[in-house]
XYZ file of C-alpha atoms in Angstrom:
677
model
C -35.200 95.204 -16.755
C -34.391 94.611 -12.790
C -34.823 97.003 -10.017
C -31.584 97.443 -9.229
C -31.139 98.611 -13.297
C -33.671 101.150 -12.875
C -32.087 102.922 -8.874
C -28.831 102.876 -10.975
C -30.649 104.518 -14.285
C -31.758 107.081 -11.805
C -28.372 107.668 -9.630
C -26.998 108.285 -13.208
C -29.723 110.542 -14.776
C -28.909 112.900 -11.214
C -24.780 112.642 -11.399
C -25.128 114.073 -15.004
C -27.771 116.852 -14.413
C -25.339 117.798 -11.618
C -22.091 117.839 -13.459
C -24.128 119.548 -16.453
C -25.219 121.964 -13.750
C -21.760 122.850 -11.855
C -20.320 123.393 -15.167
C -22.539 126.047 -16.523
C -24.005 127.474 -13.541
C -22.144 127.315 -10.569
C -18.390 127.869 -12.267
C -20.249 129.939 -14.804
C -21.994 132.392 -12.133
C -24.913 133.362 -13.628
C -27.954 131.619 -15.566
C -28.370 132.735 -19.475
C -30.626 130.861 -22.105
C -26.918 129.956 -23.766
C -25.821 128.300 -20.341
C -29.269 126.565 -20.091
C -28.814 124.907 -23.600
C -24.869 123.926 -22.845
C -25.984 122.634 -19.557
C -28.913 120.373 -21.664
C -26.584 119.160 -23.698
C -23.405 118.241 -21.626
C -26.656 116.695 -19.368
C -27.794 114.463 -22.527
C -23.732 113.530 -23.495
C -23.225 112.574 -19.224
C -25.791 110.331 -19.443
C -25.807 108.565 -22.370
C -22.273 107.559 -21.517
C -23.651 106.367 -17.630
C -26.092 104.397 -19.667
C -23.438 102.895 -21.744
C -21.251 101.776 -18.590
C -24.627 100.636 -16.763
C -25.695 98.882 -20.284
C -29.427 97.899 -19.265
C -31.333 95.269 -21.127
C -34.414 95.574 -23.082
C -36.844 92.624 -24.522
C -37.340 93.319 -28.020
C -40.720 91.664 -29.502
C -40.857 90.605 -33.141
C -43.596 89.565 -35.215
C -43.841 87.542 -38.081
C -46.243 85.229 -39.998
C -44.445 81.645 -40.763
C -45.673 79.862 -44.258
C -46.111 75.908 -43.659
C -43.485 73.885 -45.183
C -44.437 71.935 -48.513
C -42.156 68.687 -49.141
C -41.881 67.234 -51.894
C -39.835 63.966 -52.608
C -38.816 62.049 -55.828
C -38.526 59.084 -56.616
C -34.804 59.210 -58.701
C -34.364 55.839 -59.100
C -33.199 53.488 -62.299
C -37.188 52.369 -61.800
C -38.786 55.528 -62.990
C -36.692 55.420 -66.485
C -37.130 51.028 -66.648
C -41.072 52.300 -66.588
C -40.933 55.194 -69.482
C -41.826 57.687 -66.869
C -39.290 60.413 -67.115
C -41.145 62.699 -68.923
C -44.519 62.437 -66.688
C -42.103 63.260 -63.449
C -40.326 65.967 -64.800
C -43.543 67.945 -65.895
C -45.171 67.191 -62.155
C -42.416 68.460 -60.285
C -41.830 71.563 -63.004
C -45.824 72.272 -62.643
C -45.627 72.093 -58.345
C -42.791 74.009 -58.111
C -43.772 76.594 -60.203
C -47.147 76.871 -59.152
C -47.548 80.381 -57.740
C -50.853 79.773 -55.696
C -48.262 76.569 -53.608
C -45.485 79.174 -53.793
C -46.993 81.919 -52.134
C -49.290 79.025 -49.478
C -45.673 77.075 -48.939
C -41.975 77.381 -48.634
C -41.130 74.576 -51.102
C -38.420 72.160 -50.063
C -37.430 69.932 -52.967
C -35.671 66.368 -52.452
C -34.515 63.629 -54.364
C -34.398 59.728 -53.064
C -32.481 56.597 -54.102
C -30.511 54.760 -51.810
C -30.280 58.024 -49.458
C -32.247 61.381 -49.459
C -30.438 64.343 -51.281
C -31.669 67.907 -51.548
C -32.571 68.323 -55.054
C -30.080 69.267 -57.367
C -31.488 67.741 -60.650
C -32.771 64.548 -61.764
C -31.038 61.766 -63.294
C -33.131 58.336 -62.728
C -29.503 56.286 -62.674
C -29.686 55.226 -58.518
C -29.411 51.628 -58.678
C -31.396 50.745 -55.515
C -34.464 52.582 -53.766
C -34.750 52.911 -49.763
C -38.170 54.426 -49.299
C -38.066 53.736 -45.900
C -34.913 55.799 -45.454
C -36.183 58.701 -46.936
C -38.603 59.327 -44.514
C -37.270 58.462 -41.693
C -34.751 61.325 -42.680
C -37.779 63.430 -43.591
C -39.202 62.740 -40.029
C -35.838 64.507 -38.661
C -36.029 67.842 -40.396
C -39.984 68.407 -40.239
C -40.430 66.516 -36.689
C -41.464 69.688 -35.131
C -43.165 71.719 -38.380
C -46.301 71.590 -40.464
C -45.029 69.583 -43.946
C -47.671 68.177 -45.807
C -45.818 65.692 -48.540
C -45.713 64.824 -52.001
C -43.989 61.954 -52.869
C -43.693 61.023 -56.175
C -42.663 57.039 -56.896
C -43.845 54.108 -58.707
C -43.695 52.541 -54.313
C -41.381 49.385 -55.248
C -38.471 49.903 -52.756
C -35.520 47.557 -53.446
C -34.121 47.209 -50.003
C -34.362 48.688 -46.527
C -37.315 47.818 -44.028
C -41.225 48.514 -44.859
C -41.206 51.865 -45.444
C -44.930 51.666 -44.241
C -43.804 51.761 -40.415
C -41.510 54.612 -41.328
C -44.407 56.538 -42.814
C -46.442 55.643 -39.675
C -44.170 57.844 -37.571
C -43.650 60.519 -39.814
C -46.416 62.788 -38.697
C -47.578 64.646 -41.853
C -50.285 64.304 -44.218
C -48.772 62.176 -46.817
C -49.910 62.373 -51.152
C -48.700 60.348 -53.264
C -48.294 60.663 -56.888
C -48.198 57.075 -58.002
C -46.114 56.943 -61.120
C -45.880 53.632 -63.974
C -48.731 50.935 -65.194
C -51.852 50.216 -63.174
C -52.864 47.407 -65.633
C -51.808 43.705 -64.940
C -50.450 41.771 -67.379
C -49.786 38.290 -67.717
C -45.851 38.167 -65.882
C -43.382 35.420 -64.637
C -41.008 36.341 -62.179
C -37.837 34.842 -60.522
C -38.656 36.704 -57.002
C -35.648 35.798 -55.089
C -32.690 33.821 -55.493
C -31.359 32.271 -52.332
C -27.679 30.505 -52.292
C -24.978 30.550 -49.907
C -22.123 32.886 -51.127
C -19.720 30.122 -50.597
C -19.233 26.128 -51.676
C -16.485 23.561 -50.866
C -15.061 21.623 -53.289
C -16.265 18.583 -54.568
C -19.440 19.055 -52.359
C -23.084 19.833 -53.938
C -24.440 23.280 -52.974
C -27.896 24.003 -51.899
C -30.029 27.090 -53.673
C -33.922 27.756 -53.339
C -35.528 29.815 -56.161
C -39.008 31.741 -55.328
C -40.999 31.902 -58.832
C -43.856 33.312 -58.971
C -46.415 34.307 -61.800
C -49.335 37.337 -62.405
C -52.061 36.461 -64.469
C -55.629 34.732 -65.084
C -54.347 31.861 -67.268
C -52.826 27.997 -67.317
C -49.649 29.024 -68.083
C -46.854 25.769 -68.824
C -42.405 27.252 -68.610
C -39.114 26.120 -67.556
C -36.965 27.357 -64.852
C -33.101 26.464 -65.991
C -29.851 26.884 -63.891
C -26.952 27.328 -66.861
C -23.447 27.774 -66.069
C -21.804 28.744 -69.869
C -23.361 27.039 -71.817
C -24.057 24.231 -69.737
C -27.468 23.568 -68.324
C -26.583 22.340 -64.890
C -30.633 22.321 -63.506
C -34.014 22.429 -65.178
C -37.584 21.820 -64.473
C -40.925 22.015 -65.916
C -43.299 24.341 -64.330
C -46.962 25.013 -64.572
C -48.995 28.120 -62.999
C -52.571 28.759 -62.667
C -54.294 32.382 -61.001
C -54.790 30.502 -58.273
C -51.488 28.390 -57.810
C -49.664 31.311 -58.962
C -46.043 30.555 -56.694
C -43.929 27.848 -56.581
C -40.401 27.187 -54.426
C -37.978 25.430 -56.236
C -34.911 24.083 -53.503
C -32.361 22.065 -55.400
C -28.429 21.653 -55.524
C -25.487 22.507 -57.442
C -22.514 20.688 -57.962
C -18.826 22.214 -56.965
C -16.212 20.250 -59.339
C -13.845 23.238 -59.118
C -12.069 25.684 -57.131
C -12.460 29.383 -57.789
C -15.657 32.325 -58.415
C -18.246 30.003 -60.170
C -21.198 32.360 -62.380
C -24.490 30.583 -63.149
C -27.780 32.474 -64.457
C -30.879 31.207 -63.703
C -33.731 31.857 -65.582
C -37.522 30.927 -65.850
C -38.677 31.047 -69.734
C -41.181 33.763 -70.735
C -44.241 33.134 -71.949
C -45.892 34.981 -75.310
C -46.447 38.432 -75.580
C -44.871 38.626 -72.296
C -43.970 42.899 -70.774
C -41.182 42.568 -68.588
C -38.381 39.846 -69.392
C -35.978 41.661 -67.220
C -37.375 40.045 -63.931
C -37.421 36.337 -65.421
C -33.471 35.720 -64.672
C -30.970 36.869 -62.225
C -26.925 35.787 -62.282
C -24.976 34.908 -59.235
C -22.336 33.588 -58.541
C -20.811 30.984 -55.633
C -16.890 30.849 -54.304
C -15.575 27.424 -54.155
C -13.404 26.872 -51.522
C -11.035 23.621 -50.432
C -10.632 24.348 -47.013
C -12.856 25.451 -43.973
C -11.613 27.468 -40.805
C -12.388 25.482 -37.871
C -12.685 28.060 -34.660
C -12.287 26.526 -30.979
C -13.352 28.586 -28.241
C -12.621 26.763 -25.009
C -13.994 27.747 -22.377
C -15.404 26.542 -18.416
C -17.616 29.506 -18.011
C -20.520 30.774 -19.440
C -21.177 33.779 -20.839
C -23.505 35.821 -23.324
C -20.180 36.638 -25.072
C -19.722 32.809 -26.230
C -22.991 32.830 -28.144
C -22.240 36.465 -30.101
C -18.650 34.992 -30.649
C -19.922 31.758 -32.441
C -22.596 34.105 -34.413
C -20.685 36.530 -35.535
C -17.830 34.160 -36.567
C -19.971 31.791 -38.324
C -21.808 34.853 -40.938
C -19.102 33.854 -43.076
C -19.573 30.334 -44.162
C -16.059 29.129 -44.491
C -15.509 29.515 -40.610
C -16.975 26.533 -38.141
C -16.694 27.067 -34.563
C -17.350 24.082 -31.474
C -17.350 24.572 -28.006
C -14.568 22.824 -26.255
C -13.779 22.013 -22.384
C -10.181 22.832 -21.941
C -8.781 18.794 -21.834
C -11.122 18.450 -25.018
C -9.871 21.069 -26.738
C -5.926 19.225 -26.366
C -7.256 16.055 -28.631
C -8.591 17.950 -31.099
C -5.442 20.945 -31.605
C -4.851 19.208 -34.746
C -8.239 20.520 -36.783
C -8.411 23.330 -35.568
C -7.046 26.549 -37.177
C -7.797 28.975 -34.334
C -7.904 28.735 -30.427
C -9.922 31.164 -28.187
C -9.482 30.597 -24.974
C -12.172 32.376 -22.876
C -11.061 33.635 -19.438
C -8.978 30.540 -18.210
C -8.175 29.164 -14.934
C -5.398 27.092 -13.594
C -7.894 24.347 -15.515
C -6.234 25.159 -18.810
C -2.760 24.687 -17.494
C -2.522 21.734 -19.734
C -3.776 23.463 -22.677
C -1.473 26.239 -22.584
C 1.176 23.608 -22.662
C -0.118 21.812 -25.665
C -0.625 24.966 -27.438
C 2.866 26.250 -26.878
C 4.280 22.568 -27.863
C 2.407 23.122 -31.446
C 3.497 26.573 -31.562
C -0.758 27.466 -32.507
C -2.448 30.739 -32.744
C -4.584 32.090 -30.131
C -6.488 34.691 -29.240
C -7.239 34.995 -25.022
C -9.776 36.785 -23.526
C -9.621 37.688 -20.186
C -12.138 39.403 -18.028
C -13.073 39.046 -13.861
C -13.476 35.097 -13.951
C -9.822 35.285 -15.291
C -7.606 33.345 -12.828
C -4.607 36.237 -13.497
C -2.024 34.977 -11.419
C -2.210 31.805 -13.682
C -2.412 33.702 -16.608
C 0.716 35.837 -15.615
C 2.394 32.475 -14.950
C 1.835 30.760 -18.431
C 2.045 33.726 -20.496
C 5.845 35.349 -21.428
C 4.447 37.950 -23.374
C 2.650 39.690 -21.680
C 1.536 40.355 -17.256
C -1.706 42.077 -16.542
C -1.240 44.055 -13.035
C -3.674 42.122 -10.177
C -6.078 44.093 -8.128
C -9.054 43.374 -6.928
C -10.815 46.192 -8.083
C -12.985 46.622 -11.703
C -13.121 48.903 -13.925
C -14.954 49.747 -17.072
C -13.509 50.556 -20.582
C -14.772 51.866 -23.799
C -12.587 51.059 -26.803
C -11.091 53.585 -28.708
C -9.844 52.787 -32.383
C -5.935 52.816 -33.165
C -5.952 54.187 -36.525
C -2.627 53.208 -36.886
C -3.058 49.399 -36.510
C -1.545 47.899 -39.395
C -1.887 44.500 -39.768
C -5.069 44.666 -41.239
C -8.155 46.708 -42.373
C -10.382 48.138 -40.078
C -13.308 50.179 -40.904
C -14.129 52.629 -37.574
C -17.362 51.224 -36.459
C -17.628 54.251 -33.741
C -16.395 52.274 -31.620
C -16.201 55.238 -29.511
C -20.392 54.839 -28.899
C -20.362 51.300 -27.899
C -21.012 50.145 -24.170
C -17.665 49.523 -21.865
C -16.631 45.963 -21.286
C -15.895 45.137 -17.485
C -12.444 44.211 -16.660
C -10.146 44.337 -14.187
C -8.165 47.608 -12.854
C -4.927 47.555 -14.439
C -2.173 47.813 -16.897
C -1.081 44.978 -19.220
C 2.495 45.376 -19.836
C 3.995 43.811 -22.990
C 7.481 42.058 -23.621
C 7.469 41.732 -27.083
C 6.444 44.293 -29.926
C 2.573 44.621 -30.107
C 0.307 46.460 -31.766
C -3.056 47.886 -30.069
C -6.504 47.678 -32.021
C -8.605 49.444 -29.281
C -7.296 51.362 -26.645
C -8.987 51.832 -23.113
C -11.077 54.684 -22.273
C -12.462 55.871 -19.181
C -15.424 58.424 -19.190
C -13.616 61.029 -21.104
C -10.026 59.966 -20.160
C -8.513 58.108 -23.572
C -5.281 56.354 -21.750
C -2.619 54.967 -23.955
C -3.381 51.242 -22.031
C -4.354 48.148 -24.666
C -7.923 47.018 -24.968
C -7.289 44.705 -27.465
C -3.625 43.858 -28.749
C -2.633 41.593 -31.639
C 1.463 40.683 -31.573
C 3.272 37.905 -34.008
C 6.014 35.736 -32.078
C 8.484 33.011 -33.210
C 5.694 32.226 -36.175
C 3.283 32.518 -34.488
C -0.146 35.145 -34.002
C -2.020 35.909 -31.138
C -4.449 38.318 -29.835
C -5.681 39.117 -26.002
C -8.644 41.447 -24.938
C -9.042 42.810 -21.489
C -12.599 42.298 -20.878
C -15.653 40.925 -20.989
C -19.394 41.510 -22.590
C -18.290 42.102 -25.981
C -21.922 41.145 -26.742
C -23.263 44.561 -26.414
C -20.878 46.119 -28.733
C -22.528 43.596 -31.358
C -26.139 44.508 -30.138
C -24.798 48.466 -30.659
C -23.627 48.029 -34.619
C -26.702 46.807 -35.116
C -28.621 50.216 -33.041
C -26.151 52.091 -35.280
C -26.399 50.735 -38.765
C -29.203 48.421 -38.434
C -27.537 45.307 -39.669
C -24.847 43.177 -37.745
C -22.896 43.517 -40.878
C -19.809 46.124 -39.645
C -19.535 44.503 -36.811
C -18.989 40.849 -38.253
C -16.781 41.983 -40.977
C -14.559 43.601 -38.076
C -14.580 40.025 -36.354
C -14.082 38.088 -39.638
C -11.361 40.192 -40.084
C -9.768 39.768 -36.695
C -10.407 36.071 -37.048
C -8.927 35.562 -40.640
C -5.340 37.126 -39.467
C -5.357 35.175 -36.355
C -5.826 31.806 -38.308
C -3.473 32.697 -40.882
C 0.081 32.650 -40.948
C 0.936 34.434 -43.310
C 3.814 37.041 -43.898
C 3.216 40.315 -43.017
C 2.757 42.682 -46.330
C 3.678 46.427 -46.867
C 0.509 46.573 -49.202
C -3.012 45.165 -47.865
C -6.254 45.068 -50.407
C -9.778 44.632 -48.745
C -12.530 43.077 -51.625
C -14.541 40.484 -52.423
C -14.414 38.087 -55.230
C -17.541 38.805 -57.162
C -20.351 41.748 -56.710
C -23.905 42.396 -58.050
C -24.044 45.195 -60.417
C -26.608 47.164 -58.656
C -24.480 47.406 -55.216
C -21.646 49.766 -54.251
C -18.338 48.636 -55.259
C -15.842 49.527 -52.592
C -11.807 47.895 -52.220
C -9.654 49.228 -49.494
C -6.413 49.506 -49.244
C -3.512 50.164 -46.619
C 0.312 51.055 -47.369
C 3.143 50.552 -44.928
C 6.732 52.170 -44.896
C 9.753 49.814 -44.417
C 8.591 50.132 -40.488
C 5.762 48.948 -41.022
C 3.901 52.131 -39.693
C 0.034 53.391 -42.168
C 1.906 56.289 -44.623
C -0.750 58.642 -45.464
C 0.897 60.069 -48.181
C 1.372 57.370 -50.514
C -0.324 57.611 -54.026
C -1.406 54.372 -54.961
C -3.469 53.455 -58.113
C -5.928 50.887 -59.642
C -5.122 49.632 -63.005
C -8.689 47.739 -63.942
C -8.936 45.303 -66.848
C -11.820 44.089 -68.435
C -11.086 40.653 -69.625
C -13.994 40.242 -72.029
C -13.153 43.552 -73.955
C -9.370 43.992 -73.440
C -10.001 47.348 -72.269
C -7.994 49.030 -69.300
C -8.501 52.376 -66.936
C -6.189 54.202 -64.103
C -8.097 54.515 -60.909
C -6.318 56.634 -57.828
C -7.317 55.542 -54.493
C -8.655 58.078 -52.270
C -7.709 58.540 -48.066
C -10.340 58.201 -45.980
C -8.865 57.297 -41.969
C -7.158 54.971 -41.677
C -6.567 53.362 -45.088
C -6.999 54.245 -48.778
C -10.294 53.374 -50.454
C -11.592 53.381 -54.863
C -14.998 53.213 -55.656
C -15.631 51.324 -58.539
C -19.496 51.152 -58.840
C -19.425 52.710 -62.267
C -17.600 49.365 -63.846
C -20.046 47.554 -65.912
C -20.679 43.580 -65.292
C -17.789 41.658 -66.663
C -14.719 39.840 -65.579
C -11.931 42.175 -64.260
C -8.047 41.830 -63.431
C -6.378 44.386 -61.216
C -2.972 45.569 -60.156
C -2.868 48.393 -57.228
C 0.399 50.370 -57.494
C 2.405 52.812 -54.894
C 3.433 55.677 -57.130
C 7.051 56.201 -54.722
C 7.883 52.553 -54.648
C 7.939 49.259 -56.544
C 5.062 47.574 -54.552
C 1.934 46.142 -56.331
C -0.528 43.668 -55.723
C -2.786 42.137 -57.760
C -6.139 39.727 -58.005
C -9.717 39.401 -59.860
C -13.013 39.860 -59.127
C -16.471 39.409 -60.960
C -19.178 42.264 -61.811
C -22.342 40.317 -62.051
C -24.874 42.204 -64.296
C -28.004 43.055 -62.282
C -30.702 45.639 -62.599
C -33.183 45.080 -59.495
C -35.246 48.694 -60.229
C -35.358 46.670 -63.453
C -37.926 43.827 -61.771
C -40.867 45.885 -61.343
C -43.535 45.903 -63.678
C -46.381 47.293 -61.590
C -46.664 50.130 -59.198
C -46.897 49.547 -55.709
C -50.441 50.964 -55.655
C -51.906 49.158 -52.634
C -48.941 50.098 -50.150
C -49.223 53.873 -51.464
C -52.731 53.915 -50.980
C -52.334 52.449 -47.737
C -49.940 55.221 -47.332
C -52.394 58.207 -47.723
C -55.039 56.820 -45.993
C -52.923 56.207 -42.665
C -51.617 59.360 -42.705
C -54.995 61.724 -43.547
C -53.561 62.253 -47.280
C -54.888 61.322 -50.524
C -53.141 59.298 -53.326
C -53.043 60.465 -57.330
C -51.842 59.246 -60.408
C -50.435 60.640 -62.966
C -53.678 61.965 -65.104
C -54.904 63.562 -62.298
C -52.257 65.198 -60.243
C -53.162 68.688 -61.321
C -56.266 68.042 -58.830
C -53.843 67.053 -55.794
C -52.383 71.054 -56.682
C -55.516 72.315 -56.367
C -56.406 70.256 -53.398
C -53.530 71.909 -51.481
C -54.339 75.409 -52.405
C -57.405 75.334 -50.951
C -56.793 72.980 -48.089
C -57.901 75.048 -44.914
C -55.204 73.242 -42.372
C -52.347 74.970 -43.825
C -51.867 78.537 -43.423
C -49.245 81.142 -42.128
C -48.783 80.421 -38.247
C -48.041 84.214 -36.699
C -45.217 83.887 -34.412
C -43.426 86.200 -32.242
C -39.696 86.670 -31.388
C -38.375 87.509 -28.196
C -34.928 88.870 -27.298
C -33.319 90.663 -25.015
C -30.780 93.309 -26.595
C -28.420 95.141 -24.478
C -28.348 98.992 -24.934
C -24.909 98.927 -25.798
C -25.875 97.575 -29.304
C -28.338 100.654 -30.053
C -25.939 102.395 -32.293
C -28.341 105.167 -32.304
C -27.011 106.288 -28.320
C -24.011 106.303 -29.613
C -25.104 108.551 -32.564
C -26.709 110.865 -30.237
C -24.099 111.475 -27.953
C -21.213 112.256 -30.570
C -24.118 115.148 -31.833
C -24.501 116.494 -28.678
C -20.360 116.939 -27.779
C -20.351 118.396 -31.282
C -23.076 120.266 -31.244
C -21.939 121.801 -27.987
C -18.226 122.221 -29.353
C -19.344 123.910 -31.980
C -21.738 126.750 -30.313
C -18.902 126.699 -27.715
C -16.537 127.719 -30.559
C -18.872 129.608 -31.816
C -19.446 132.182 -29.311
C -15.906 132.430 -27.828
C -15.695 130.242 -24.943
C -13.233 128.101 -26.370
């Protein structure tokens, strides 16, 4: 409490005392025991009211004991069921959660994990993927500044994600793995990995690579076979031994017809092999009859150029070539799209040729662009010419209708470097990304597209978009999202197909263990996104002849439906709008593959390493009760006494209000009783 507040309180006491004496001594013309009591009660009332007006603050200290956390993370993936360990895991979890000693010593927090970490609701062991790395990263965010020994119940087999040893090193808590699964070594053949391009070209041969492993101490002979339907398209005899226990096969397969072609690669099992599920894999290749060739025409060097080539060519259907302005003119007939990067007057003949051939193009204009020249050759838009530059951040237009765009958290992307000034379009256009300066969002286009005379064109007003792809990797630990955005933009610009009111985004085939999501956009007659439409998909299994109808769910600027529950098969589908007779049909395949069934043994060595590097211990199903006793006796985990210091204003102290009311009531009652009122 400050000195000023103390002086105010003393002054309040003096004022209250003077008022009370004035009322019951000076005006009463005498002193009596009753008047003294009345004066005391009036003093308390007035002093209490003045204290509330001054409202001093007091420090309130609360002391409490905080128990350490005990984190229990349980592998909820399908591999636990495949290894016949469901009952063991359930028993271990129940015994730890219900142990009285542990409950008294710890706050027990229980999570399950598969593809993501979740607060435990129930254990189903149906997760199709295991990402232990992601689980540790999530736990690190929650328990970064607390004491939280962690029990992880798992077989240690991760199906995707970064190596979880590195994430565990950053998790500054003791880790106690309870190892689930068989630790005995059996003879086993495994098709460890199959590398095949997603696309192939008609009448060509496409490469494939198979990595085959053998576990055992005997010499074995087997055969590797690739089949398509009932036909064998490749086979090779193989020999394995304890020393020579891995083989990498490189081979090619013919692409004799257009469409999605399904294959099955398998290594024939040996006698008494225990796990045959990891001997084979299904895969598919989409055979196409053409390839999109994109020309990037530039006279400058910039990191954007390499990024564009890398991003565009992640789709094997596309090829990028770098050309000088004069070189591009002679190759226009071979190009489906021309990207003009920061043009100047040396591009004059190229722009004339593009106009003559009515060719689609993508113009990227930045500080190195000659805008006087660009304004001269462009009939559809003009850029204000100034000597100033500006950094613009992107903001997604959620109502963009030309194709489906996922929000990549564009507002977190670094700004592009651009010329200051507003672009002015003389034709109808659609903005993909708006300009944002600091926290101020403008309606000026940063990236826009338009269609005129059967030609499609896009223009980006800024350079350094290579930073966007880098930031996308930081956000998602993958380039896939940004490359998908680039791919959709290139696909739209490289095609002259008529604009549809119903657009779909889906793959030709999916692996059975992947998440299968189809996206759709529906537009009204003015080609504005319609968020009030109801879309349904009718999916038909071509093998079983069964159909089911599933509704789409509105999400941001598109509709989505999750088809991950569909079993492996060939499907046809029709997406229909309920309010209008608009529909679109297609087909896709789901390939049978369960990555969680590829493991025969627990990864004991990695889990032991996990325990030792974190000052924990590893346990097996047979001795997990030793872990319970160990944690109960470990002196490192004790309650911590903490204090909480709060500044409490006097006005929150309800007893003072009660005291004021009580003194006023007593004074009134006594005066009434004595006939003074």
